[in-house]
Short mmCIF file of C-alpha atoms and ligand atoms in Angstrom, two decimals:
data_model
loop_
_atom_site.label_atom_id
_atom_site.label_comp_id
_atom_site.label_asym_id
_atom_site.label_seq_id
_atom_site.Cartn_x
_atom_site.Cartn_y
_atom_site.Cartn_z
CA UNK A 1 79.67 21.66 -12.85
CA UNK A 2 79.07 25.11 -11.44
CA UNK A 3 76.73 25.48 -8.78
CA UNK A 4 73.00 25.70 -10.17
CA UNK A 5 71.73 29.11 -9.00
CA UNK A 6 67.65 30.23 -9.35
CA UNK A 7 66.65 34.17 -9.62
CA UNK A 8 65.49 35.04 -6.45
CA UNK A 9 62.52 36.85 -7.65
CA UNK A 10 61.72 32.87 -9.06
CA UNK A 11 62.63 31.78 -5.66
CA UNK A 12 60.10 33.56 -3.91
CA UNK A 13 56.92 33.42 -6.00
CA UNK A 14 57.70 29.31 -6.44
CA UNK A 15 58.26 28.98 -2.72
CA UNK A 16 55.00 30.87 -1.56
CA UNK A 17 52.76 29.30 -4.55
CA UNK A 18 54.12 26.03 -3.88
CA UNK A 19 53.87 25.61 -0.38
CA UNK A 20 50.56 26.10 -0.18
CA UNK A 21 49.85 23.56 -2.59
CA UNK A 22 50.20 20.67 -0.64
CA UNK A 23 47.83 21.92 1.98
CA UNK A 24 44.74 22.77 -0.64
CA UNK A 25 45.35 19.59 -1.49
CA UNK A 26 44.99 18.11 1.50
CA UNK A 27 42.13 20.10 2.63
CA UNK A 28 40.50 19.35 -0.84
CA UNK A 29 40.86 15.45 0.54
CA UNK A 30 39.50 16.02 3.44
CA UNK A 31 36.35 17.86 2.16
CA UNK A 32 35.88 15.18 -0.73
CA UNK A 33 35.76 12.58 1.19
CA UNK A 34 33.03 14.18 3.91
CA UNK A 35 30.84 16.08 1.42
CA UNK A 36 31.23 13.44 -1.54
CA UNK A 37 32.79 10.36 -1.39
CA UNK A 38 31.48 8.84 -4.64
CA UNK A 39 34.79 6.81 -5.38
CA UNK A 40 35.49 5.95 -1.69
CA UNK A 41 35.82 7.98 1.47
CA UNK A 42 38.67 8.28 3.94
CA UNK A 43 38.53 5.46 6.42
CA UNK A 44 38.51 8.49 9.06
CA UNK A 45 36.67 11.79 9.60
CA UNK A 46 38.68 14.79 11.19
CA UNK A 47 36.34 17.84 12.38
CA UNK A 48 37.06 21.14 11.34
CA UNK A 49 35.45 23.64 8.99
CA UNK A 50 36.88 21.78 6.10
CA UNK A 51 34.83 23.58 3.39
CA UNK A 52 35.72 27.12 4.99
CA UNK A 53 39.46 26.07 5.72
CA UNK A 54 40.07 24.63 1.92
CA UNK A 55 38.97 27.83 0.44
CA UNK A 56 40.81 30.14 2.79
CA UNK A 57 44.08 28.10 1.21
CA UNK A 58 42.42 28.77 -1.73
CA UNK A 59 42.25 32.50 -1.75
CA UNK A 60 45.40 32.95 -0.27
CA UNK A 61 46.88 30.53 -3.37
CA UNK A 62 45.04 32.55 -6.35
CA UNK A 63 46.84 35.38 -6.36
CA UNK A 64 50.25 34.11 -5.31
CA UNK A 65 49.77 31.73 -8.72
CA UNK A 66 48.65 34.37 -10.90
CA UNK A 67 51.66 36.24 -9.83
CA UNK A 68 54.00 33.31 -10.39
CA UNK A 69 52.18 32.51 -13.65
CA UNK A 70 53.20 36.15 -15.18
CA UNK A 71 56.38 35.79 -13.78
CA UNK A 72 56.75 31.79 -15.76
CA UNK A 73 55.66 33.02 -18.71
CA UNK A 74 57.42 36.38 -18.53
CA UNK A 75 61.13 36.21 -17.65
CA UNK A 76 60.95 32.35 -16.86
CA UNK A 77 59.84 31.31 -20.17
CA UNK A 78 62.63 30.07 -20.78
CA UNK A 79 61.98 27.57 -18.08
CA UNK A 80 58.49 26.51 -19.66
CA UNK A 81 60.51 25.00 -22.29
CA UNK A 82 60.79 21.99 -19.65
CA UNK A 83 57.15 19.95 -20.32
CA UNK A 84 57.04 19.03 -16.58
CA UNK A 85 57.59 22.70 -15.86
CA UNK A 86 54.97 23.59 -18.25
CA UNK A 87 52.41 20.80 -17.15
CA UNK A 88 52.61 21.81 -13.28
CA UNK A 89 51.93 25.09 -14.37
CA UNK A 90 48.65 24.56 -16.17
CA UNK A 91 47.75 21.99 -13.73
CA UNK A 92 48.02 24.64 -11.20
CA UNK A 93 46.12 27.66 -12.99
CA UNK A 94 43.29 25.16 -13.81
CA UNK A 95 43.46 24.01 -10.07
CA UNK A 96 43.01 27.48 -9.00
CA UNK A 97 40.80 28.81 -11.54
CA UNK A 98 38.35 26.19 -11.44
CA UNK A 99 38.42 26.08 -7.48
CA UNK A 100 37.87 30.20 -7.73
CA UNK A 101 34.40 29.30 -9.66
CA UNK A 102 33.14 26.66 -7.29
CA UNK A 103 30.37 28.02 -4.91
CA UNK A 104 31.06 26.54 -1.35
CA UNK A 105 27.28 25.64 -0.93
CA UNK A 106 27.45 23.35 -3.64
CA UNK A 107 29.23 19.98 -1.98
CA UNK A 108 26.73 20.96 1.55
CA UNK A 109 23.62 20.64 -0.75
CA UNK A 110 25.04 17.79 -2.14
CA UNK A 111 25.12 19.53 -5.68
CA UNK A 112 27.78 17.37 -7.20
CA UNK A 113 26.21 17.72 -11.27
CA UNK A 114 28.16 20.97 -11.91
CA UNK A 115 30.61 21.11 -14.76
CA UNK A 116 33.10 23.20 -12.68
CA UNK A 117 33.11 21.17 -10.02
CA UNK A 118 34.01 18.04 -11.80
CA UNK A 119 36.93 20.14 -13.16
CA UNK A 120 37.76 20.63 -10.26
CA UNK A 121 37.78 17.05 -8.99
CA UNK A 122 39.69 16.20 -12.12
CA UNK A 123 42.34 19.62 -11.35
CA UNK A 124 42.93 17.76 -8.05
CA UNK A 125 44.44 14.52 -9.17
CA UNK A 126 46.42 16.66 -12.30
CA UNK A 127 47.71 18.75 -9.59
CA UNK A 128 48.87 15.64 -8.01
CA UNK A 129 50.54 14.32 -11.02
CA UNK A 130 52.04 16.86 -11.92
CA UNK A 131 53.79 18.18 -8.99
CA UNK A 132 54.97 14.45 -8.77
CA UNK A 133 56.31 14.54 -12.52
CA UNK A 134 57.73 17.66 -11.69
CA UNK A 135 60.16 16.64 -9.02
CA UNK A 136 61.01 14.19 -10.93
CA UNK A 137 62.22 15.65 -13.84
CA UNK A 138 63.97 18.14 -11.69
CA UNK A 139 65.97 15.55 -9.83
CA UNK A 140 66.59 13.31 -12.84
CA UNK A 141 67.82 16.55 -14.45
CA UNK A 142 70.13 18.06 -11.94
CA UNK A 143 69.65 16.00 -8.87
CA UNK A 144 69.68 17.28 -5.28
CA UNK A 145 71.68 20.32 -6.18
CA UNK A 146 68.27 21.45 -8.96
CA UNK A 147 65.95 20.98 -6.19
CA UNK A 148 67.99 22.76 -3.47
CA UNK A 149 68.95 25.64 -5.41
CA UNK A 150 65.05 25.98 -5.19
CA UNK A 151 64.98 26.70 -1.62
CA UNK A 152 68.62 28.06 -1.68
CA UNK A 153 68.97 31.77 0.44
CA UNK A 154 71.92 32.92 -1.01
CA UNK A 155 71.63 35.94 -3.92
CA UNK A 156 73.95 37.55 -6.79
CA UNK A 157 74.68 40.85 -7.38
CA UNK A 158 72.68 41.80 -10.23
CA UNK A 159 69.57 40.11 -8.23
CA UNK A 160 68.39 41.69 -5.35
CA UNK A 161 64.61 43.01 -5.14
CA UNK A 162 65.55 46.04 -6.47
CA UNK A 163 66.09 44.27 -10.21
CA UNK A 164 63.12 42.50 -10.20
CA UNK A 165 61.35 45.19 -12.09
CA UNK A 166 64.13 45.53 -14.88
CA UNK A 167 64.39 42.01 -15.03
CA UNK A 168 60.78 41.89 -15.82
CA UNK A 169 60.77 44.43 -18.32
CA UNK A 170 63.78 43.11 -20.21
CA UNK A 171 61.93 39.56 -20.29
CA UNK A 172 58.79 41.09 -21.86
CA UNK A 173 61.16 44.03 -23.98
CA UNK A 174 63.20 40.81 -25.22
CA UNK A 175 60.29 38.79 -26.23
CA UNK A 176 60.82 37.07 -30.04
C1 HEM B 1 54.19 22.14 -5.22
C2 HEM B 1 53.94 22.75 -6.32
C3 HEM B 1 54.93 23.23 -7.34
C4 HEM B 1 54.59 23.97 -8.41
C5 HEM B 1 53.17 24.41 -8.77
C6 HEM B 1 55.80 24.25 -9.16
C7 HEM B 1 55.83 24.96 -10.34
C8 HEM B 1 56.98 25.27 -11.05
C9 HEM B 1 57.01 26.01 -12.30
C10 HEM B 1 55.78 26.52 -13.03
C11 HEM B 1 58.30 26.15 -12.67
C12 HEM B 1 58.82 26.91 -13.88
C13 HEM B 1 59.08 28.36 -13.44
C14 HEM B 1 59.51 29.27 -14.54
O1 HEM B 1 59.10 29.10 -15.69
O2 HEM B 1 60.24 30.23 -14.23
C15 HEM B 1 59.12 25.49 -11.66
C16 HEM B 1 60.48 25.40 -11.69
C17 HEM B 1 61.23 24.71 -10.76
N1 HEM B 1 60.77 24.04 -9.66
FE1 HEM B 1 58.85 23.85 -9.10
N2 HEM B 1 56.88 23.67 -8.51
C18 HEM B 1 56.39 23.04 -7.39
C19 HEM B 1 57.16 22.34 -6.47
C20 HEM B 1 58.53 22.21 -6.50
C21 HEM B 1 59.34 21.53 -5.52
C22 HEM B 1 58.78 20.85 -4.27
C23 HEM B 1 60.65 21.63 -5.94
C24 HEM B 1 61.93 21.11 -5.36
C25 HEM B 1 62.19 20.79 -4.19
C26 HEM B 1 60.66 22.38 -7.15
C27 HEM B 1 61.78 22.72 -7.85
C28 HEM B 1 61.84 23.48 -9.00
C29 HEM B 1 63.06 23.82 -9.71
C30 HEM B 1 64.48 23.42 -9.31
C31 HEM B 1 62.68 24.58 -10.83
C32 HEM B 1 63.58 25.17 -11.90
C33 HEM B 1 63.72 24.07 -12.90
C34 HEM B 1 64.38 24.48 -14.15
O3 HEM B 1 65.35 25.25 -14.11
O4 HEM B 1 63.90 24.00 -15.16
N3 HEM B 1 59.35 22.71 -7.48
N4 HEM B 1 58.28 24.97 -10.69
#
């Protein structure tokens, strides 16, 4: 079985949209259980800026997604085909979306009524579920070699940063 092999373009909008995932996740935790805490609380309490440092991950996320979102649905559509790839994505775009709507007062005042912000909650544990689907279906698809060939280095000729535009533009040109 050849070798699988991911655009590099694909590479590098996955890698910076997903690793920051983890750590608005984490962050969104953190503040949860401090500001709200209406289905439980951490047993522990860290100090930090929590509020401040969740939506700095947050801003730095929104428009690394929206670029990997046109890319997805652009010359990865293909890819979308996959439900699990198609589920993280919308998990992730309502994640983001709904977090770039939330005013940061909100969870201090104890404000915890507003629609968006129970979208929010509810974006946190889809994000969860989905990432986790994700790598799933990834490794029961092509195994250790599908998820490394995320993360792989090496690039084809035909698909250095100078083709990124074209490939881009073929993807759209080529749409049925
Ligand atoms: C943490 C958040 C993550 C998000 C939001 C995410 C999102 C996505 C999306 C939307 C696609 C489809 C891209 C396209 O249509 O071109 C995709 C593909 C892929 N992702 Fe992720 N991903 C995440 C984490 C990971 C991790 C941790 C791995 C593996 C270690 C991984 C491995 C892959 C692979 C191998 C593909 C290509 C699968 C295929 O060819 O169908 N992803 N990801």
């Amino acid at each position: 079985m050849p070798r699988p092999y991911q655009p590099s373009l694909l590479r590098l909008l996955h890698g910076a949209t997903a690793l920051p995932v983890p750590l608005a996740w984490l962050t969104g935790l953190l503040v949860y259980s401090r500001y709200d805490g209406r289905f439980g609380r951490l047993p522990f309490t860290l100090s930090g800026e929590w509020i401040d440092i969740h939506g700095t991950v947050g801003v730095l996320l929104w428009p690394l997604a929206l670029l990997f979102a046109f890319y997805a649905l652009t010359a990865g559509r293909l890819r979308l085909r996959q439900p699990a790839n198609a589920f993280v994505l919308v998990a992730l775009v309502m994640a983001v979306g709904s977090g770039k709507l939330m005013d940061e007062d909100w969870l201090r005042d104890g404000q915890f009524h507003h629609l968006v912000y129970s979208v929010h909650l509810f974006t946190w544990l889809l994000i969860a579920l989905a990432v986790t689907l994700h790598l799933v279906a990834v490794l029961q698809r092509g195994g250790l070699p599908l998820a490394r060939s995320m993360a792989s280095l090496s690039l084809r000729p035909g698909d250095l940063p100078s083709h990124w535009a074209a490939q881009i533009l073929r993807s759209i040109r080529s749409r049925p």
